[in-house]
């Protein structure tokens, strides 16, 4: 904003504008909607992970009270495959519509669908469907060796990933280096566990299909479903008003959605399908297991000479997902010789998918752990090792960073944590009778823009409406949109109505990759500018307007008022008055952000950066390990809403405690089932696991991303945290754990006895 009489709402703590709706139960999530005549669908889950359906006996289920139909391959009707179009369009991870054949490729694959008048009747019917299988041994082997041709991969984002990276001569530089490190790090399969379960309600009206769905990307979902049902996109509407979080599990459509739509089509009634928690472990995506070999060659002083990052991850028989563990490797540190390669190992598991910080989160766990081990080997402070290897530019692309303040993150983090008091000797630090371990790690995450469109209306009652067909997945997008519109229109936040989560709105970005905030700023600002321009035209041309004889460009708008530029804002007239006098309900404008994602020739390397400093306590008598204190510093450009921003980072750190110490999806080697598919056995960090969390933002605007300089913050907080925790575990216990999660059993070999 120019020289301003108006109080800015950017960069100020704002409570969620949707908060009261959520806590009073007014907010309607997809599964909260109800429609007359609505039926309930429950899928039948395969109880093998590899084989063929031999026989499907639905006779008993069909005769049960309230049952409308049991659908399966022979009677579901046509469901087409979908294909990835241009950009982020038509993407779904499971490359096969449900019921396409009789082959079972993973445990829990849907093999039939029971539809009934009530959920209970549908569940009982689904349980009564008798399925016999020709069963083969499932492959859920945890040791990963690449068995899939990497050239054949079709990644989620098509050509956007830098799949392999190489510079210099990493082999020669490694073999001649005086200091070498060669270790392999393993991360397990992890399952997204948003509190809100996935849900679809499908309603047909002739050839029009409406879906109430939990989606992180309503426009992509529309495209996929339009393809699957052979419809033009305009015939499909997707509505996602509130999302109880997603972490990536709701980014791409899963097979329950076309099943609900097919059932609704066949029966001519609205159909609701809500997944069980168990189903979300089987058929709604998970983070791939990874096995990552990292080789570092360095000088005795700690200068990196060679970096090799060779990773393998598991994938399903069906998905197109690429777990891009090497995302941050090529640019994070200065190193003349580098190679990143990947391989894939097919397993009889459900489709893998993006999970918060896909690729970079497991990748940085491995590379940052290797840096910490190298520091110990060299007896150099791990912060200093990173400072020594700070790059001047992005060495992989040969271009400058738009805004990188990684060293300042390290400095601020070390200072706030008290890092200078660290005694590097294992088990040497004590506090409150406990052994303390201190560890740290750096982090990075891409910062790009997806294309976005928005509309802003200034209305005759003094309110403003901003519309953008993106989603709020619990991260605070409603509030950010309101802040952006309020800032431009010069009204308080309470006067802004936000419309999102609907494909009938201007096309907004996917809620993934931490890109929404960065992407919508230019679109909303341009829309507001255009609405204001329209208002000035109205002011100058409406008979009886106080500005009737003026030219629009002699007028200005600020603080919600129109005034004559030459006279200054003092005699301004509120926009509501001008609209009322003109008998107009509103002045409207639309705007657009262009995508920077996928730009083949960027001028700048755009990323967010940060670091974590962690203290753990270790109580060897009872083998009790706790994360006791975390200081995180994030360089994510301008922070539009620090309150929501801190929540994002704190939530990510909590998830990182889970990643480092608790989370692990295990597959039964006999039947291939994810065996801990519930909250009793799949442990996530809870309040009792969460220590004091300190979050600092650097707040340097990055004008390459948008005029406010705001990058995204949804994912970066989870990057690096597991490496910082495992380093702290080593510092406390002397045990180097290279396979997550760290288990109590791993620590029983600790030499630190008290
Ligand atoms: Mo995030 S994994 O890009 O939803």
XYZ file of C-alpha atoms and ligand atoms in Angstrom:
758
model
C 0.000 0.000 0.000
C 1.188 3.576 -0.608
C 1.602 6.254 2.090
C -1.300 5.261 4.172
C -3.898 6.472 6.620
C -4.989 2.900 6.913
C -3.782 0.340 9.448
C -2.258 -2.639 7.656
C -3.528 -6.106 8.521
C -0.538 -7.800 6.881
C 2.076 -9.242 9.206
C -0.239 -8.990 12.225
C -1.473 -11.904 14.306
C -5.029 -12.678 13.164
C -7.200 -15.348 14.731
C -8.952 -17.585 12.211
C -12.033 -15.979 10.723
C -13.487 -19.485 10.398
C -12.581 -20.383 13.992
C -15.968 -19.518 15.553
C -17.769 -21.558 12.866
C -15.600 -24.550 13.649
C -15.853 -24.442 17.410
C -19.631 -23.910 17.337
C -20.155 -26.747 14.863
C -21.584 -24.508 12.161
C -18.795 -25.367 9.701
C -19.917 -28.216 7.460
C -17.329 -30.737 6.356
C -18.147 -33.008 3.408
C -19.538 -35.839 5.518
C -21.756 -33.407 7.488
C -23.977 -32.724 4.497
C -27.242 -34.562 4.211
C -29.628 -34.801 1.276
C -33.125 -36.220 0.946
C -33.089 -39.864 -0.094
C -29.375 -40.141 0.478
C -27.928 -43.661 0.557
C -24.795 -44.894 2.297
C -21.987 -46.854 0.689
C -19.421 -49.081 2.368
C -16.657 -50.726 0.320
C -15.656 -54.366 0.622
C -11.899 -54.532 1.234
C -9.665 -57.239 -0.192
C -8.152 -59.425 2.508
C -5.193 -60.423 0.364
C -2.478 -58.189 -1.087
C -1.606 -60.177 -4.183
C -3.764 -62.455 -6.314
C -7.080 -62.625 -8.103
C -10.705 -62.566 -7.145
C -11.979 -66.075 -7.843
C -15.549 -65.655 -6.758
C -17.654 -62.890 -5.332
C -20.861 -64.050 -3.680
C -23.269 -61.205 -3.008
C -26.474 -63.237 -2.619
C -26.730 -63.059 1.171
C -25.756 -59.375 1.292
C -28.316 -58.408 -1.334
C -31.165 -59.906 0.687
C -30.342 -57.983 3.838
C -32.821 -55.311 5.003
C -32.285 -51.836 3.615
C -29.753 -52.932 1.029
C -30.146 -51.235 -2.364
C -27.294 -52.819 -4.296
C -23.975 -54.589 -4.105
C -21.743 -53.252 -6.865
C -18.702 -55.004 -8.274
C -16.860 -55.298 -11.565
C -19.776 -56.872 -13.438
C -22.437 -54.294 -12.511
C -20.723 -51.021 -11.584
C -20.956 -49.676 -15.148
C -18.353 -47.795 -17.119
C -15.600 -45.946 -15.283
C -12.841 -44.647 -17.576
C -9.195 -44.167 -16.755
C -7.953 -40.606 -16.387
C -4.817 -39.165 -17.877
C -2.552 -36.384 -16.639
C -3.124 -33.268 -18.704
C -1.173 -30.046 -18.823
C 0.126 -28.711 -15.544
C -1.659 -29.908 -12.455
C -4.649 -31.458 -14.109
C -6.042 -34.957 -14.181
C -3.672 -36.311 -11.569
C -4.602 -39.308 -9.452
C -2.040 -41.617 -7.903
C -3.779 -44.949 -8.450
C -3.500 -45.375 -12.186
C -6.552 -47.509 -12.551
C -10.215 -46.873 -11.893
C -11.797 -49.060 -9.206
C -13.047 -52.522 -10.227
C -11.233 -52.384 -13.580
C -10.097 -55.993 -13.337
C -10.113 -58.909 -10.904
C -6.490 -58.534 -9.860
C -5.759 -57.616 -6.259
C -2.545 -55.627 -5.887
C -2.708 -54.495 -2.279
C -4.493 -55.324 0.936
C -7.690 -53.370 1.336
C -8.182 -52.726 -2.377
C -11.904 -52.241 -2.915
C -13.469 -55.283 -4.568
C -17.152 -54.474 -4.108
C -19.420 -51.752 -2.732
C -22.492 -52.193 -0.562
C -25.129 -49.456 -0.761
C -28.017 -49.258 1.682
C -30.506 -46.924 3.346
C -28.345 -46.548 6.417
C -24.642 -46.709 7.126
C -25.206 -49.633 9.500
C -27.085 -51.650 6.889
C -24.403 -50.930 4.291
C -21.657 -51.978 6.697
C -23.458 -55.202 7.584
C -23.977 -55.961 3.889
C -20.340 -55.236 3.019
C -19.303 -57.639 5.769
C -21.602 -60.295 4.332
C -20.123 -60.296 0.832
C -18.188 -63.553 0.468
C -15.045 -63.239 -1.623
C -12.702 -66.094 -2.464
C -9.298 -65.410 -3.898
C -6.525 -67.167 -5.811
C -3.863 -65.971 -3.426
C -0.180 -65.380 -4.077
C 2.508 -64.394 -1.654
C 2.562 -60.627 -1.267
C 5.819 -58.733 -1.591
C 6.064 -56.304 1.299
C 9.800 -56.880 1.819
C 11.325 -53.953 3.696
C 14.830 -54.221 2.238
C 14.660 -52.138 -0.923
C 16.530 -52.837 -4.127
C 15.566 -50.936 -7.252
C 13.569 -53.159 -9.584
C 11.777 -50.614 -11.706
C 13.155 -48.802 -14.723
C 13.557 -45.184 -13.595
C 13.191 -43.976 -17.175
C 9.702 -45.382 -17.285
C 8.384 -43.273 -14.481
C 5.581 -40.897 -14.988
C 5.751 -38.666 -11.970
C 2.947 -36.823 -10.326
C 4.310 -33.559 -11.593
C 5.476 -34.913 -14.928
C 8.528 -33.031 -16.100
C 8.765 -30.735 -13.097
C 11.036 -32.799 -10.912
C 14.787 -32.626 -11.343
C 14.973 -36.380 -11.257
C 18.703 -36.949 -11.325
C 21.439 -34.439 -10.752
C 25.142 -34.600 -11.379
C 28.112 -32.243 -11.460
C 31.875 -32.676 -11.379
C 33.310 -36.125 -10.770
C 31.781 -37.361 -7.516
C 33.408 -40.822 -7.631
C 36.972 -39.577 -8.057
C 36.463 -36.782 -5.535
C 35.058 -39.245 -3.013
C 37.810 -41.823 -3.394
C 40.584 -39.247 -3.090
C 39.011 -37.379 -0.150
C 40.893 -37.693 3.152
C 37.656 -37.739 5.151
C 34.836 -40.008 4.060
C 31.406 -40.889 5.285
C 29.270 -43.637 3.749
C 26.021 -44.426 5.542
C 22.527 -45.580 4.724
C 19.453 -44.069 6.334
C 16.018 -45.631 6.350
C 12.634 -44.037 6.793
C 9.591 -46.277 7.174
C 6.269 -46.082 5.397
C 4.230 -43.461 7.207
C 0.517 -42.858 6.951
C -1.169 -39.466 6.886
C -3.602 -39.251 9.737
C -5.735 -36.164 9.419
C -8.367 -36.188 12.151
C -11.122 -35.901 9.581
C -11.677 -39.041 7.535
C -11.931 -38.924 3.777
C -15.491 -38.607 2.543
C -17.513 -38.193 -0.626
C -21.124 -37.381 -1.279
C -22.037 -37.796 -4.950
C -25.221 -36.339 -6.422
C -26.350 -36.581 -10.025
C -28.824 -34.251 -11.680
C -29.163 -35.543 -15.223
C -25.672 -35.321 -16.686
C -24.462 -32.987 -13.926
C -22.394 -34.493 -11.126
C -21.865 -32.664 -7.821
C -19.343 -33.973 -5.309
C -18.980 -32.919 -1.703
C -15.484 -34.177 -1.098
C -12.565 -33.729 1.246
C -10.152 -32.366 -1.299
C -6.913 -30.388 -1.256
C -7.471 -29.664 -4.944
C -11.047 -29.304 -6.154
C -10.129 -28.448 -9.751
C -7.880 -31.464 -10.242
C -10.535 -33.662 -8.674
C -13.092 -32.234 -11.070
C -10.828 -33.037 -14.000
C -10.243 -36.623 -12.873
C -13.907 -37.334 -12.188
C -14.984 -35.703 -15.454
C -12.614 -38.035 -17.282
C -13.725 -41.099 -15.338
C -17.375 -40.501 -16.169
C -16.825 -39.258 -19.706
C -18.193 -35.804 -18.940
C -17.091 -32.320 -19.924
C -15.482 -30.591 -16.943
C -18.330 -28.082 -16.788
C -20.665 -30.929 -15.842
C -18.796 -31.679 -12.642
C -18.815 -29.478 -9.550
C -16.661 -30.195 -6.520
C -17.383 -28.535 -3.163
C -14.937 -28.595 -0.253
C -15.822 -25.913 2.262
C -13.792 -27.211 5.203
C -11.081 -29.813 5.489
C -10.055 -31.452 8.749
C -6.504 -31.454 7.499
C -4.957 -33.630 4.839
C -1.144 -33.629 4.950
C -1.227 -34.657 1.273
C -3.651 -37.563 1.664
C -6.411 -35.452 0.136
C -4.309 -33.886 -2.625
C -5.275 -36.422 -5.269
C -8.558 -38.268 -5.731
C -8.775 -41.809 -4.396
C -10.928 -44.633 -5.676
C -13.706 -44.210 -3.117
C -14.761 -41.045 -4.914
C -15.570 -42.563 -8.352
C -17.179 -45.516 -6.537
C -19.602 -43.201 -4.744
C -20.269 -41.367 -8.001
C -20.896 -44.612 -9.905
C -23.256 -45.892 -7.195
C -25.159 -42.598 -7.226
C -25.417 -42.766 -11.010
C -26.681 -46.325 -10.957
C -29.274 -45.796 -8.223
C -30.368 -42.251 -9.050
C -29.876 -41.138 -5.439
C -27.239 -39.144 -3.544
C -24.634 -41.505 -2.099
C -22.390 -40.836 0.882
C -19.190 -42.786 1.413
C -16.968 -42.136 4.433
C -13.748 -44.093 4.843
C -12.885 -45.886 8.044
C -9.568 -45.098 9.717
C -8.390 -48.557 8.665
C -9.209 -47.814 5.015
C -7.147 -44.641 5.075
C -4.111 -46.786 5.907
C -4.826 -49.046 2.944
C -6.242 -47.071 0.078
C -5.740 -43.351 0.584
C -1.983 -42.983 0.199
C 1.042 -43.150 2.436
C 4.603 -41.854 2.473
C 6.886 -44.370 0.808
C 9.497 -46.280 2.731
C 12.951 -45.003 1.726
C 16.475 -46.338 1.923
C 19.056 -43.646 1.249
C 22.783 -44.067 0.911
C 24.702 -40.857 1.481
C 28.406 -40.566 0.743
C 30.307 -37.454 1.739
C 33.931 -36.680 0.974
C 35.509 -33.734 2.780
C 38.764 -32.033 3.659
C 40.009 -32.350 7.261
C 38.872 -28.739 7.732
C 35.320 -29.708 6.816
C 34.942 -28.439 3.266
C 32.722 -30.771 1.258
C 34.386 -32.231 -1.832
C 31.857 -34.807 -2.914
C 28.223 -35.584 -2.143
C 26.417 -38.669 -3.409
C 22.806 -39.320 -2.527
C 21.449 -42.596 -3.897
C 17.992 -43.449 -2.743
C 15.457 -46.185 -3.288
C 11.844 -46.004 -2.260
C 8.981 -48.425 -2.381
C 6.030 -47.921 -4.633
C 2.810 -49.750 -5.261
C 1.905 -51.692 -8.385
C -0.297 -48.816 -9.506
C 0.923 -45.380 -8.554
C 2.723 -42.654 -10.475
C 4.191 -41.075 -7.379
C 7.836 -40.055 -7.221
C 9.298 -39.596 -3.734
C 11.795 -36.880 -4.587
C 14.264 -37.396 -1.710
C 16.928 -35.500 -3.650
C 14.812 -32.355 -3.886
C 17.047 -30.221 -1.646
C 20.315 -32.133 -2.098
C 21.713 -30.372 -5.179
C 21.538 -26.834 -3.798
C 21.561 -27.025 -0.012
C 25.357 -26.953 0.424
C 28.323 -25.902 -1.680
C 29.999 -28.969 -3.158
C 31.802 -29.196 -6.501
C 31.132 -32.887 -7.134
C 27.671 -34.292 -6.692
C 25.376 -37.043 -7.839
C 21.778 -37.789 -6.936
C 20.160 -40.960 -8.218
C 17.039 -42.876 -7.369
C 15.490 -46.286 -7.788
C 12.104 -47.779 -7.076
C 11.066 -51.098 -5.648
C 7.560 -52.364 -6.344
C 5.611 -53.732 -3.449
C 2.092 -55.019 -2.833
C 1.059 -51.910 -0.950
C -1.542 -49.228 -1.574
C -0.528 -46.302 -3.747
C 2.159 -44.087 -2.267
C 1.461 -40.371 -2.248
C 2.694 -36.960 -1.234
C 2.898 -36.499 2.506
C 3.806 -33.153 4.091
C 7.146 -32.138 2.592
C 7.193 -35.053 0.141
C 10.702 -36.084 -0.855
C 12.548 -33.327 0.958
C 11.433 -34.489 4.400
C 12.875 -38.026 4.175
C 15.685 -36.682 1.968
C 16.824 -34.018 4.410
C 16.585 -36.505 7.265
C 19.273 -38.517 5.443
C 21.534 -35.727 4.196
C 21.328 -33.665 7.398
C 22.038 -36.796 9.461
C 25.104 -37.421 7.289
C 26.254 -33.829 7.862
C 25.867 -34.308 11.617
C 27.853 -37.547 11.515
C 30.552 -35.897 9.424
C 30.782 -33.058 11.956
C 31.281 -35.590 14.756
C 33.863 -37.469 12.703
C 35.755 -34.227 12.037
C 35.210 -32.969 15.599
C 33.765 -29.793 14.142
C 30.662 -28.166 15.548
C 27.722 -29.148 13.293
C 26.653 -25.510 12.947
C 30.155 -24.575 11.873
C 30.250 -27.414 9.310
C 27.168 -25.923 7.685
C 28.589 -22.405 7.749
C 31.750 -23.707 6.066
C 29.695 -25.140 3.226
C 27.285 -22.288 2.643
C 26.799 -21.853 -1.120
C 26.928 -18.429 -2.773
C 24.460 -19.458 -5.454
C 22.316 -22.477 -6.294
C 25.180 -24.554 -7.679
C 22.882 -27.051 -9.369
C 21.164 -24.465 -11.537
C 23.970 -21.889 -11.590
C 21.600 -19.100 -10.578
C 21.313 -16.934 -7.455
C 18.860 -17.605 -4.656
C 16.011 -15.110 -4.581
C 16.352 -14.757 -0.814
C 18.450 -17.130 1.292
C 19.243 -16.333 4.908
C 20.246 -19.774 6.091
C 23.292 -18.545 8.010
C 21.170 -16.044 9.872
C 18.755 -18.859 10.751
C 21.659 -20.844 12.202
C 22.950 -17.854 14.129
C 19.585 -16.919 15.591
C 18.735 -20.533 16.399
C 22.060 -21.178 18.117
C 21.744 -17.994 20.130
C 18.192 -18.624 21.302
C 18.927 -22.233 22.110
C 22.174 -21.516 23.959
C 24.133 -23.780 21.615
C 27.507 -22.279 22.592
C 27.185 -24.089 25.951
C 27.122 -27.478 24.225
C 29.759 -29.945 25.340
C 30.224 -32.233 22.320
C 31.175 -35.257 24.433
C 28.459 -37.928 24.407
C 26.457 -38.164 27.630
C 28.353 -35.297 29.213
C 25.513 -32.852 29.743
C 23.098 -33.104 32.656
C 20.033 -31.262 33.782
C 17.518 -32.070 36.529
C 19.209 -35.428 37.086
C 18.718 -36.414 33.441
C 21.196 -36.792 30.629
C 20.733 -34.131 27.997
C 21.340 -34.498 24.281
C 21.585 -31.548 21.940
C 21.271 -31.792 18.168
C 20.497 -29.566 15.235
C 19.775 -29.691 11.517
C 18.984 -27.383 8.630
C 15.983 -27.483 6.333
C 14.720 -26.211 3.008
C 11.546 -26.387 0.969
C 10.620 -25.175 -2.491
C 8.835 -21.849 -2.900
C 6.886 -21.510 -6.109
C 3.618 -20.166 -7.395
C 0.843 -22.170 -8.975
C -1.535 -20.345 -11.302
C -4.449 -18.734 -9.475
C -7.489 -16.650 -10.282
C -9.485 -14.549 -7.869
C -12.420 -12.162 -7.815
C -12.997 -9.240 -5.468
C -16.262 -7.367 -4.997
C -16.728 -4.078 -3.164
C -20.375 -3.982 -2.075
C -22.967 -1.318 -1.317
C -23.216 -2.349 2.363
C -19.524 -1.675 2.908
C -18.609 -5.351 2.819
C -16.094 -7.006 0.533
C -16.263 -10.457 -0.988
C -13.167 -12.294 -2.146
C -13.533 -15.531 -4.099
C -10.856 -18.016 -5.074
C -11.413 -21.705 -5.753
C -8.611 -22.916 -3.550
C -9.168 -24.803 -0.276
C -8.504 -24.158 3.395
C -7.120 -27.442 4.679
C -6.881 -26.089 8.206
C -3.843 -23.963 7.492
C -5.603 -20.600 7.582
C -6.352 -19.810 3.935
C -9.756 -18.281 4.750
C -7.992 -15.787 6.988
C -5.171 -15.055 4.535
C -7.691 -14.338 1.759
C -9.597 -12.038 4.103
C -6.388 -10.243 5.094
C -5.381 -9.692 1.469
C -8.804 -8.346 0.498
C -9.108 -6.218 3.665
C -5.668 -4.744 3.061
C -6.561 -3.624 -0.440
C -10.139 -2.552 0.252
C -9.268 -0.747 3.470
C -11.928 -2.450 5.552
C -11.672 -4.425 8.799
C -11.359 -8.203 8.493
C -14.882 -8.631 9.848
C -16.259 -6.910 6.736
C -14.757 -9.484 4.372
C -16.640 -12.516 3.155
C -14.423 -15.282 1.778
C -15.608 -17.852 -0.752
C -13.372 -20.827 -1.490
C -13.492 -24.580 -1.964
C -15.814 -24.764 -4.950
C -15.103 -25.353 -8.644
C -17.790 -22.814 -9.518
C -15.411 -20.103 -8.231
C -12.400 -18.681 -10.113
C -9.804 -21.433 -10.483
C -7.559 -21.443 -7.426
C -4.405 -23.407 -6.641
C -4.096 -26.858 -5.165
C -3.492 -26.820 -1.404
C -0.172 -28.593 -1.675
C 3.503 -27.795 -1.811
C 3.011 -24.884 0.610
C 2.142 -22.697 -2.349
C -1.318 -21.288 -1.692
C -0.388 -18.086 0.127
C 2.414 -17.243 -2.275
C 0.222 -17.989 -5.281
C -2.915 -16.082 -4.330
C -1.315 -12.763 -3.385
C -0.910 -11.469 -6.973
C -4.334 -12.784 -8.029
C -6.216 -11.194 -5.115
C -4.283 -7.943 -5.334
C -4.902 -7.647 -9.076
C -8.572 -8.479 -8.551
C -8.844 -5.796 -5.851
C -7.033 -3.258 -8.044
C -9.460 -3.981 -10.855
C -12.457 -3.691 -8.535
C -11.123 -0.343 -7.313
C -10.542 0.843 -10.891
C -14.120 -0.070 -11.673
C -15.289 1.818 -8.583
C -13.366 4.952 -9.625
C -14.963 4.772 -13.036
C -18.367 4.514 -11.373
C -17.507 7.487 -9.117
C -16.485 9.612 -12.080
C -19.378 8.735 -14.367
C -22.456 8.375 -12.173
C -24.810 11.355 -12.323
C -25.017 12.938 -8.879
C -21.734 11.460 -7.717
C -19.562 13.892 -5.719
C -16.823 13.098 -8.267
C -19.022 13.383 -11.334
C -16.924 15.894 -13.235
C -13.578 14.226 -12.418
C -11.532 11.893 -14.537
C -11.037 8.452 -12.941
C -7.279 8.904 -12.900
C -7.656 12.074 -10.824
C -9.238 9.930 -8.152
C -7.608 7.677 -5.610
C -8.751 4.967 -3.222
C -7.474 4.349 0.270
C -8.866 3.188 3.567
C -12.111 2.210 1.839
C -12.701 5.736 0.542
C -12.527 7.478 -2.791
C -11.038 10.956 -2.895
C -9.555 13.491 -5.291
C -5.839 12.815 -5.474
C -4.947 16.490 -5.390
C -7.068 17.092 -2.272
C -5.741 14.161 -0.263
C -7.740 11.524 1.604
C -9.420 13.909 4.052
C -12.594 14.495 2.023
C -12.958 10.881 0.943
C -16.293 9.179 0.360
C -16.812 5.545 1.467
C -17.205 3.110 -1.431
C -20.547 1.931 -0.050
C -21.974 5.470 -0.398
C -20.804 5.757 -3.987
C -22.328 2.395 -4.902
C -25.615 3.252 -3.175
C -25.894 6.565 -5.004
C -25.281 4.760 -8.277
C -27.849 2.086 -7.375
C -25.170 -0.581 -7.775
C -24.830 -3.618 -5.557
C -21.141 -3.941 -6.262
C -17.984 -3.040 -8.121
C -16.072 -6.109 -9.173
C -12.647 -7.070 -10.473
C -10.808 -10.244 -11.362
C -7.112 -11.042 -11.226
C -4.687 -13.791 -12.019
C -1.328 -15.105 -10.819
C 0.874 -16.858 -13.321
C 2.580 -20.072 -12.254
C 6.308 -20.075 -11.624
C 6.250 -23.817 -10.910
C 7.718 -25.758 -13.794
C 9.446 -22.730 -15.333
C 12.326 -24.362 -17.253
C 14.547 -21.277 -17.105
C 14.083 -19.569 -13.740
C 16.206 -16.484 -13.019
C 16.310 -17.242 -9.305
C 16.336 -20.335 -7.168
C 13.376 -19.871 -4.836
C 13.190 -21.774 -1.552
C 12.439 -21.329 2.087
C 15.110 -22.223 4.625
C 15.400 -22.876 8.303
C 16.879 -24.905 11.114
C 15.934 -26.745 14.280
C 17.814 -27.015 17.571
C 16.617 -29.840 19.801
C 17.190 -30.935 23.383
C 16.264 -34.468 24.422
C 16.379 -35.915 27.908
C 17.550 -39.477 28.477
C 16.788 -41.480 31.563
C 18.723 -44.729 31.118
C 17.336 -46.493 34.222
C 13.954 -46.709 32.551
C 15.132 -46.133 28.961
C 13.010 -43.029 28.749
C 13.691 -40.568 25.980
C 11.810 -37.334 25.560
C 12.105 -34.317 23.339
C 12.446 -31.555 25.890
C 12.919 -28.327 23.977
C 12.910 -27.234 20.332
C 13.991 -23.925 18.856
C 13.094 -23.472 15.183
C 14.008 -20.585 12.917
C 12.275 -20.228 9.560
C 13.188 -17.973 6.639
C 9.952 -18.053 4.639
C 9.814 -14.518 3.325
C 7.210 -12.103 4.652
C 4.862 -13.718 7.146
C 1.307 -12.533 6.495
C -0.271 -14.035 9.623
C 2.386 -14.821 12.261
C -0.179 -16.458 14.562
C -1.258 -18.998 11.943
C 2.336 -19.256 10.711
C 3.617 -20.254 14.132
C 0.846 -22.846 14.358
C 2.025 -24.328 11.068
C 5.612 -24.636 12.247
C 4.652 -25.924 15.698
C 2.357 -28.510 14.135
C 5.131 -29.602 11.800
C 7.615 -29.944 14.671
C 5.088 -32.071 16.559
C 4.711 -34.218 13.449
C 8.518 -34.380 13.313
C 8.616 -35.766 16.851
C 6.243 -38.449 15.601
C 8.408 -39.079 12.555
C 11.603 -39.380 14.603
C 10.284 -41.411 17.531
C 6.870 -42.940 16.839
C 5.388 -43.244 13.375
C 5.809 -46.409 11.340
C 3.332 -48.258 9.131
C 4.094 -51.990 9.345
C 2.985 -54.530 6.777
C 2.165 -58.105 7.722
C 4.493 -60.333 5.660
C 1.804 -63.051 5.493
C -1.165 -61.148 4.079
C 0.368 -57.756 3.261
C -1.986 -55.806 5.536
C -0.872 -52.594 7.189
C -1.183 -54.194 10.613
C -1.163 -51.098 12.772
C -3.984 -49.382 10.897
C -5.555 -47.663 13.898
C -4.686 -45.002 16.471
C -3.949 -47.549 19.175
C -1.132 -49.153 17.190
C 0.010 -46.395 14.845
C 1.403 -43.924 17.314
C 1.407 -40.224 16.549
C 2.771 -37.531 18.831
C 0.136 -36.263 21.267
C 0.115 -33.323 23.657
C 2.068 -35.275 26.272
C 4.930 -35.693 23.766
C 5.144 -32.010 22.971
C 7.681 -29.887 24.808
C 8.260 -26.166 24.838
C 8.417 -25.038 21.208
C 10.029 -21.795 20.195
C 9.502 -20.510 16.653
C 11.233 -17.536 15.076
C 10.613 -16.076 11.635
C 13.213 -13.980 9.853
C 10.592 -12.092 7.804
C 12.674 -11.037 4.772
C 10.247 -10.330 1.912
C 10.979 -12.418 -1.207
C 9.719 -10.259 -4.031
C 10.386 -12.973 -6.618
C 7.350 -14.826 -5.282
C 4.894 -11.935 -5.023
C 4.714 -8.254 -4.141
C 4.307 -8.936 -0.427
C 7.291 -11.263 -0.469
C 5.400 -14.129 1.192
C 6.507 -17.726 0.667
C 4.720 -20.797 2.052
C 5.232 -22.333 5.479
C 3.060 -25.443 5.595
C 5.745 -28.047 5.080
C 9.201 -26.693 5.837
C 8.808 -27.143 9.603
C 8.804 -30.923 9.159
C 12.028 -30.920 7.131
C 15.201 -31.527 9.135
C 13.537 -32.037 12.508
C 14.037 -35.835 12.555
C 17.770 -35.387 11.843
C 18.056 -32.858 14.681
C 16.289 -35.249 17.067
C 18.416 -38.276 16.110
C 21.561 -36.155 16.511
C 20.372 -35.178 19.992
C 19.654 -38.854 20.728
C 23.214 -39.726 19.773
C 24.606 -36.887 21.854
C 22.681 -38.130 24.897
C 23.031 -41.890 24.479
C 25.938 -42.545 22.145
C 23.615 -44.614 19.951
C 23.496 -43.719 16.288
C 20.073 -44.695 14.977
C 19.867 -44.644 11.191
C 16.455 -46.202 10.799
C 13.377 -44.294 11.886
C 11.612 -44.292 14.160
C 14.090 -44.439 17.055
C 12.840 -47.243 19.300
C 13.484 -47.955 22.926
C 15.134 -51.227 21.848
C 17.663 -49.261 19.815
C 18.735 -47.339 22.900
C 19.251 -50.293 25.224
C 22.799 -50.602 23.910
C 23.557 -47.103 25.201
C 26.827 -46.841 27.076
C 25.530 -43.815 28.933
C 24.316 -45.360 32.148
C 23.513 -42.358 34.267
Mo 1.314 -31.369 0.726
S 2.125 -33.263 0.801
O 1.998 -30.869 -0.771
O -0.321 -31.673 0.783
